[in-house]
Coordinates of C-alpha atoms in Angstrom, one line a residue:
X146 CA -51.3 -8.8 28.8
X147 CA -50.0 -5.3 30.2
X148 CA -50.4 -4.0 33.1
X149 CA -51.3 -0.2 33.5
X150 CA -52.5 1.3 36.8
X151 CA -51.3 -0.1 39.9
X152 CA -53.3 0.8 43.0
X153 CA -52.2 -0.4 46.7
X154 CA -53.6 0.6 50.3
X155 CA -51.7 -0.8 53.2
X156 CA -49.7 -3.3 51.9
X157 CA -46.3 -4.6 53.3
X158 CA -45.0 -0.8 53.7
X159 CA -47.2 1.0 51.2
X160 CA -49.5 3.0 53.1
X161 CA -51.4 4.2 49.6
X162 CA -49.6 4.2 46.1
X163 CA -51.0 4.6 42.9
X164 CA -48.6 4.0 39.7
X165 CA -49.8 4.4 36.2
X166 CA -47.4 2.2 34.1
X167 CA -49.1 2.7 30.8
X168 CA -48.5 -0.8 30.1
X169 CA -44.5 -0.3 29.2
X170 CA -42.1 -1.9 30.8
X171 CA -40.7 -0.7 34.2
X172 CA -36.8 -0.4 35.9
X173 CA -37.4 0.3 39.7
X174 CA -34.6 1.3 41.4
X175 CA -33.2 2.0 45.0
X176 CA -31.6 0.8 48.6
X177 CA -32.6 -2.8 49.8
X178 CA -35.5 -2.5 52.7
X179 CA -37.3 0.1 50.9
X180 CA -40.0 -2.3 49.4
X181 CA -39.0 -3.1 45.4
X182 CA -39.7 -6.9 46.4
X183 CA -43.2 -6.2 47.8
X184 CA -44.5 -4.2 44.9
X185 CA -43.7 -7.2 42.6
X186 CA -45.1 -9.4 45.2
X187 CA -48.3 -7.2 44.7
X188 CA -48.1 -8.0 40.8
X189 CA -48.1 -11.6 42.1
X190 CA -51.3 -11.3 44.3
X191 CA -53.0 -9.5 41.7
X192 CA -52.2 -12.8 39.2
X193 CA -52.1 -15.9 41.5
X194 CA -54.4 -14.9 44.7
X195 CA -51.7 -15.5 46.8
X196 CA -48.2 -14.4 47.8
X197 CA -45.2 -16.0 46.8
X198 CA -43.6 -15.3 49.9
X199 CA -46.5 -16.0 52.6
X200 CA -49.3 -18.1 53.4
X201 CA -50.4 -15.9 56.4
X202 CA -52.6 -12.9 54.0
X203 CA -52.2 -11.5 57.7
X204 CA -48.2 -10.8 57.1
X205 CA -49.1 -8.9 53.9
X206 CA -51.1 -6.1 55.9
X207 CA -48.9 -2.6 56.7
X208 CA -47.7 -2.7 60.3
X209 CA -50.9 -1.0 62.4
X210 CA -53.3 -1.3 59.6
X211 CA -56.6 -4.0 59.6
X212 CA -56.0 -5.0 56.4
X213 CA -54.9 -4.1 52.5
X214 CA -56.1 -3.6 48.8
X215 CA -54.5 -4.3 45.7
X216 CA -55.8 -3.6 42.3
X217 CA -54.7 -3.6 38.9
X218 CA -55.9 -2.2 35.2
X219 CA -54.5 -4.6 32.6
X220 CA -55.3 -4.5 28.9
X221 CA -55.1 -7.6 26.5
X222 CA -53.4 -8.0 23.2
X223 CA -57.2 -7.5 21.4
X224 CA -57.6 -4.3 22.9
X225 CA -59.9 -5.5 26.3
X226 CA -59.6 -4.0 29.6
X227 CA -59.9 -5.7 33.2
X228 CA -59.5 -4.4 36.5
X229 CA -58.5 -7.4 39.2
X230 CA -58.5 -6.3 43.0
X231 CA -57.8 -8.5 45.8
X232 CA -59.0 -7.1 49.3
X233 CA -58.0 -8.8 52.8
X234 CA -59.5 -7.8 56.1
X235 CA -59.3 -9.4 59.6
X236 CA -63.1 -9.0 60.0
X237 CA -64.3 -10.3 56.3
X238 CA -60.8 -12.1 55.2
X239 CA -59.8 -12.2 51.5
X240 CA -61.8 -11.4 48.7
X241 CA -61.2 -11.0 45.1
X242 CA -63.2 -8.9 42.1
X243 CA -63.0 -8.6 38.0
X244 CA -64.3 -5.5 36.3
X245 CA -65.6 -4.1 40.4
X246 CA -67.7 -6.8 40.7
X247 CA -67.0 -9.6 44.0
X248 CA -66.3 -12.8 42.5
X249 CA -67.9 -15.8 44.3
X250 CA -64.6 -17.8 44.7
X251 CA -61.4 -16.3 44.5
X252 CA -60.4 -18.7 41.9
X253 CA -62.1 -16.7 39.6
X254 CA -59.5 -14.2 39.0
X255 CA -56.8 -17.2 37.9
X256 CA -56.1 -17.3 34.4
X257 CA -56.5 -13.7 33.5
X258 CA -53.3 -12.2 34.2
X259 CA -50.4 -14.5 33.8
X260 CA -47.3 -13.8 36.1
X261 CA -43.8 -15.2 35.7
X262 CA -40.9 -14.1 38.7
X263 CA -37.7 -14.2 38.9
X264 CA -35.8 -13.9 42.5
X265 CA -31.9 -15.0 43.5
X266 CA -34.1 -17.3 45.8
X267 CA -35.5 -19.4 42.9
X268 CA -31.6 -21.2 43.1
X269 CA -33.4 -23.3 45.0
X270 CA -34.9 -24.9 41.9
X271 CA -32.3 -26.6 41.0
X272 CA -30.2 -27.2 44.0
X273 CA -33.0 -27.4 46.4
X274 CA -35.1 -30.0 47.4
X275 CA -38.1 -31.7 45.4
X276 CA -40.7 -29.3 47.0
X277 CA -39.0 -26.5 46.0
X278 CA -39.6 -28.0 42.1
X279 CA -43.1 -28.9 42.7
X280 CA -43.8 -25.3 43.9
X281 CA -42.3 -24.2 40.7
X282 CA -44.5 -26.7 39.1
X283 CA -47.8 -25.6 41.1
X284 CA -47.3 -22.0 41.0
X285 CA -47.3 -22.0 37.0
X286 CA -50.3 -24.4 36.5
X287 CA -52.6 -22.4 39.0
X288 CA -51.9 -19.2 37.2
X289 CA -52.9 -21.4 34.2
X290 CA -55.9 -23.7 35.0
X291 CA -59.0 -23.1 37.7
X292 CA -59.0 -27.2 37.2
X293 CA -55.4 -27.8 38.3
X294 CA -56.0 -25.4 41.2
X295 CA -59.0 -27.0 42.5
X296 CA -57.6 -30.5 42.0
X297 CA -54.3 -29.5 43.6
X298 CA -56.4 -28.0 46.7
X299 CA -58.6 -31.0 46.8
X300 CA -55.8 -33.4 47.0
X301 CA -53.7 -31.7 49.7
X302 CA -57.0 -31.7 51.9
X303 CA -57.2 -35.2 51.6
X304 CA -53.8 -35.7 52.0
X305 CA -53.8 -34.1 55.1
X306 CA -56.6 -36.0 56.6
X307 CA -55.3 -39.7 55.2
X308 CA -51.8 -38.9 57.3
X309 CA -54.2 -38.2 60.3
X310 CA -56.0 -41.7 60.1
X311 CA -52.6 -43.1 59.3
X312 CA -50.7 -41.0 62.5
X313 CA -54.0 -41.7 65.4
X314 CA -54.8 -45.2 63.9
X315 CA -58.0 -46.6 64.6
X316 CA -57.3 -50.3 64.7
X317 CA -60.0 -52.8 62.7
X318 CA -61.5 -49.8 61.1
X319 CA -58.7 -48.0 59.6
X320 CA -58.9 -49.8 56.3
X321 CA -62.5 -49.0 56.3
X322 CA -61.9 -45.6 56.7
X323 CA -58.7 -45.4 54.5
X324 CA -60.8 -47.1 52.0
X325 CA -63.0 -43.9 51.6
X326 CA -59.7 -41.3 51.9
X327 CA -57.9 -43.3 49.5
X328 CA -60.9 -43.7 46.5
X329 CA -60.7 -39.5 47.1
X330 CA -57.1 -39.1 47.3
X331 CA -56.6 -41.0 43.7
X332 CA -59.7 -39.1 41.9
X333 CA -57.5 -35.7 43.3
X334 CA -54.1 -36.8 42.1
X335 CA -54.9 -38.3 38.7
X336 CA -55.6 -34.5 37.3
X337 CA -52.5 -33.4 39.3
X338 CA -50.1 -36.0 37.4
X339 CA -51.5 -35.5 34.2
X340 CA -51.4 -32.1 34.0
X341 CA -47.9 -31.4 35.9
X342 CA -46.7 -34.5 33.3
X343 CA -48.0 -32.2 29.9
X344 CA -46.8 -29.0 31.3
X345 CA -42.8 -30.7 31.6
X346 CA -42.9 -32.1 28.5
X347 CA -44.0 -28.5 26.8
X348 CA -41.5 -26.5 29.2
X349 CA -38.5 -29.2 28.7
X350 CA -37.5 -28.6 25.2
X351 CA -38.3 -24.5 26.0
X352 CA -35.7 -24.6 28.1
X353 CA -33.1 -26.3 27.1
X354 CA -33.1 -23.6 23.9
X355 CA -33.4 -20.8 26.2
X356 CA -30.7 -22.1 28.5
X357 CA -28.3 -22.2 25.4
X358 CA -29.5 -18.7 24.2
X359 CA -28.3 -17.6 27.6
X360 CA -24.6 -18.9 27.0
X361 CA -25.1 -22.4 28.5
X362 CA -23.1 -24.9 26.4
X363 CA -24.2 -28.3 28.1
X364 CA -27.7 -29.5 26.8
X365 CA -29.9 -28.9 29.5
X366 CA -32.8 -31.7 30.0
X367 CA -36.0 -31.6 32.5
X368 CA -38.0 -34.3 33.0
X369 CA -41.2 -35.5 35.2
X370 CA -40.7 -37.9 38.0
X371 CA -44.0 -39.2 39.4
X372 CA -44.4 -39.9 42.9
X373 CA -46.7 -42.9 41.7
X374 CA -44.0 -45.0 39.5
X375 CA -42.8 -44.6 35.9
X376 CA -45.8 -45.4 33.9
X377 CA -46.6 -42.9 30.4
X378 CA -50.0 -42.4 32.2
X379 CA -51.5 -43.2 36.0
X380 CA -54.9 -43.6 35.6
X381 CA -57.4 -43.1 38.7
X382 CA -57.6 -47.0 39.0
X383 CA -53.9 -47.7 38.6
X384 CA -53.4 -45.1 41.8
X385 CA -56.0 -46.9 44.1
X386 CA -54.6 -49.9 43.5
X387 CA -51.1 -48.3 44.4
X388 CA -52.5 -47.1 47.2
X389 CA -53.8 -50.2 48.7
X390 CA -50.5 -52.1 48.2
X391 CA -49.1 -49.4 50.4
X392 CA -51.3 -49.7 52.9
X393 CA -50.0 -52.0 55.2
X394 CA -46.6 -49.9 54.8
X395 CA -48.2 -46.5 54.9
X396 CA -50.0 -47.6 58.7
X397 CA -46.4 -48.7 59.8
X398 CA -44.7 -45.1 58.8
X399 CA -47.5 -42.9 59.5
X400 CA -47.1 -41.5 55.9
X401 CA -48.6 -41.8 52.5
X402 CA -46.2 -42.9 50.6
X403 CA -47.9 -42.7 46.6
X404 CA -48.6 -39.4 45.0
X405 CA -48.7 -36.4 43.5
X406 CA -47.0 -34.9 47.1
X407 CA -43.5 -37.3 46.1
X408 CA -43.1 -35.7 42.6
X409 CA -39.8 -34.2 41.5
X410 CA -38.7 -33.0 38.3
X411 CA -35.2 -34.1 37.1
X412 CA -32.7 -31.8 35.7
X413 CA -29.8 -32.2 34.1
X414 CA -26.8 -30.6 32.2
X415 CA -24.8 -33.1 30.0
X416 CA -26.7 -36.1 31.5
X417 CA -25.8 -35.1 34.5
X418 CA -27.6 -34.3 37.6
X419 CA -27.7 -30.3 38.1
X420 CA -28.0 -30.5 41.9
X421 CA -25.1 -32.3 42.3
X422 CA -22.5 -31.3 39.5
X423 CA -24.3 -27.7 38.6
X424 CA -21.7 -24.7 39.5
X425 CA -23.0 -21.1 40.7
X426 CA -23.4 -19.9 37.2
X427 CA -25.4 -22.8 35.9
X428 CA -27.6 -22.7 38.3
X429 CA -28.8 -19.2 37.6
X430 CA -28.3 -19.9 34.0
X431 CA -30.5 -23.2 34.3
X432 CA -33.3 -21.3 36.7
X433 CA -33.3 -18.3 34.2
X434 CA -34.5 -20.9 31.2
X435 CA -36.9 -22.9 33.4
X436 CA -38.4 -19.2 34.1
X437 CA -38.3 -17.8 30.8
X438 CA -39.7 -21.2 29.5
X439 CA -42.8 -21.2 32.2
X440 CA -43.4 -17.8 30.2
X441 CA -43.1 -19.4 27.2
X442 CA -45.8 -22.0 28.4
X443 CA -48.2 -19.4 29.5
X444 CA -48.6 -17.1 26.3
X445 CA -48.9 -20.5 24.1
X446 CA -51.8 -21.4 26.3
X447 CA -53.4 -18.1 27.6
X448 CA -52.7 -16.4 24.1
X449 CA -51.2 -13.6 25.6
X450 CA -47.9 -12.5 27.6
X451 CA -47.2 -13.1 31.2
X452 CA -45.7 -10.6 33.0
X453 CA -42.5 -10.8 34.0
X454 CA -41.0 -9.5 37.3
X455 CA -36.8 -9.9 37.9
X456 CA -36.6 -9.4 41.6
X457 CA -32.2 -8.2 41.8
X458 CA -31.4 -10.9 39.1
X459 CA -28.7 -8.9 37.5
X460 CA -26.7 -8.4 40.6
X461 CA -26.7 -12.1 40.7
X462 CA -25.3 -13.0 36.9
X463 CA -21.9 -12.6 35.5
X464 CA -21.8 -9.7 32.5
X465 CA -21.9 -11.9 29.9
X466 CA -25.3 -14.2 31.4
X467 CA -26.8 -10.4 31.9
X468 CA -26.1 -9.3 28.6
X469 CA -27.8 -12.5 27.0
X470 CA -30.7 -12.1 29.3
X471 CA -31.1 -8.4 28.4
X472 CA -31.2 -9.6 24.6
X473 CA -34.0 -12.4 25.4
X474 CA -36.0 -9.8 27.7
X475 CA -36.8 -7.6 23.9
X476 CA -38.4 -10.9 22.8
X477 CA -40.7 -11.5 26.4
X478 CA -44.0 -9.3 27.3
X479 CA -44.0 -6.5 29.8
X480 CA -41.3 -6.8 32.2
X481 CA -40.5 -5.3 35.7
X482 CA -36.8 -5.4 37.1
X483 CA -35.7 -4.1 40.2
X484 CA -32.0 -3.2 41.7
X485 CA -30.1 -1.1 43.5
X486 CA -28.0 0.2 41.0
X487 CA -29.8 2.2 38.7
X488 CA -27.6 2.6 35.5
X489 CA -27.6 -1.1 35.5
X490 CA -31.0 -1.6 34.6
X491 CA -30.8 1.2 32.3
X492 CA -28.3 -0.8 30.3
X493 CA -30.2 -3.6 30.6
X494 CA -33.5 -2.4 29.8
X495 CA -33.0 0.8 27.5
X496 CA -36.5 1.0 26.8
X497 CA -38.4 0.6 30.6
X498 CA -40.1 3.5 31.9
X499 CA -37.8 4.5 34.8
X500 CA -38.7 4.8 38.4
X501 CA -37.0 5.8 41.9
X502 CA -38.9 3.8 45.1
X503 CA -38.2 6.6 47.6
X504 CA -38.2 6.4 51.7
X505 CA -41.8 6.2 52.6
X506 CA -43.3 4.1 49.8
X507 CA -43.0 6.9 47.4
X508 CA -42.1 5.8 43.7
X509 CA -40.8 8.4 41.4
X510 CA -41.0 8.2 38.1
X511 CA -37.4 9.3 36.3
X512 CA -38.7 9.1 32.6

């Protein structure tokens, strides 16, 4: 999948820029605050619905404007074309269309553009905490699967509304009610553990030949740790029951204490643990291969290349991590990098249609 026109209208500090990218890769260069994070964060929208950076669509809207537009022309591997938009106003809210045409559900536009980024923020992978991996997690399989999105969505509703009944309490009939919470909250999170437990298993061995591609000696292993126990599989039965035992428990904490909300994935280098042991370098080394091997996972499955956005990664490698990464980028899909120093990227990516993001919003293309 490429991605050719570009079209925004108030976003973040765009007030209207249309960029034909003629599906080739792109360099954008120039000072930090003039805006090279939010046009990949527009690539983001046009691929996942949703920011990366924000929950509020409010945030996303230029500063005096009611609301914003982003649209993109993409072309497929077989020669189709697509345009996606994504409109949000405060009056009508957010709204998505394929080919000009409103879908019913904004879900609808997931799974037909595939986006993979990169930031110096994504550290948190591996040092962070275990949200930060589940987000990682999450924001692959819903650019993958309207199932897993809707699943994931359903279970974080009921999630939410078992901790009420759990925080208020409502005496004799709180098991009765938790009853009905809990048969919903395991149908949710059976789809949510199976399908985060495949896509770890596929991206594992991905990475860990990426990460040594990338100059990492130690052997780099990932692995799925269920926030329901160590069973191979968790069936909707097996979870209810789980739940119940807890339930005594989970009315003394106030919390749910089974699911697919306690996951984590483990990662280590040597048999170690990363978080703990991991220096600077390994890190970015070991968040560049989970990455690249997310990419991996989503042009086995979608038959076609996500794009790939580096938001200032080579600022953040050494020379010789950069120079391996430049070599893997020739083997990836479209890719969009941004920095502030320009003759970097041109080392980096020779062949990237180069452009200049100028005060204003303006980006200027520099051949």
């Amino acid at each position: 999948m490429t991605l050719g026109t570009l079209r925004l209208i108030d976003f973040r500090n765009f007030q209207g820029l249309e960029v034909d990218f003629g599906g080739r890769s792109a360099a954008v260069w120039g000072p930090n605050g003039r805006g090279k994070s939010n046009l990949l964060e527009a690539i983001i929208l046009l691929g996942t619905t949703r920011s990366h950076r924000t929950r509020r669509d409010a945030e996303l809207v230029r500063f005096g404007a009611r609301g914003y537009a982003v649209s993109g022309e993409l072309s497929g591997s077989a020669g189709g074309r697509t345009t996606l938009a994504i409109t949000y106003s405060e009056a009508e809210g957010k709204r998505g269309s394929v080919d000009r045409k409103e879908t019913a559900r904004l879900s609808e536009i997931v799974g037909r553009c595939g986006v993979v980024c990169v930031s110096p923020e994504d550290v948190e992978i591996t040092s962070g905490e275990p949200e930060v991996r589940r987000r990682y997690l999450d924001l692959t399989l819903c650019s993958l699967s309207t199932v897993y999105l809707r699943a994931l969505q359903e279970y974080n509703r009921v999630h939410r509304h078992r901790g009420r009944l759990l925080r208020e309490g409502l005496g004799p009939e709180a098991a009765a009610h938790l009853e009905t919470w809990d048969a919903q909250l395991a149908r949710w999170a059976q789809p949510v553990f199976s399908m985060r437990r495949e896509a770890v298993s596929e991206i594992g061995p991905y990475a860990e030949e990426i990460y040594g591609a990338l100059g990492g000696r130690e052997e780099l292993a990932v692995a799925y740790a269920p926030g329901a126990g160590e069973e191979e599989t968790v069936s909707e039965e097996k979870l209810l029951a789980k739940l119940r035992a807890k339930r005594s428990f989970d009315l003394r904490t106030g919390r749910t204490s089974v699911g697919p909300h306690r996951d984590d994935m483990e990662i280590r280098l040597g048999g170690k643990p990363i978080r703990s042991y991991g220096s600077r370098g390994q890190h970015r080394s070991a968040v560049l291969a989970l990455k690249l091997a997310a990419a991996r996972l989503m042009e086995r499955r979608m038959g076609e290349a996500p794009l790939l956005l580096l938001d200032d990664v080579f600022t953040e490698l050494d020379e010789g991590r950069s120079d391996a990464l430049a070599a893997r980028l020739a083997r990836e899909g479209q890719t969009f990098a941004t920095g502030t120093d320009r003759e970097a990227l041109r080392r980096f990516l020779p062949g990237a249609e180069g452009f200049s993001l100028e005060e204003g919003g303006a980006l200027v293309h520099a051949g």
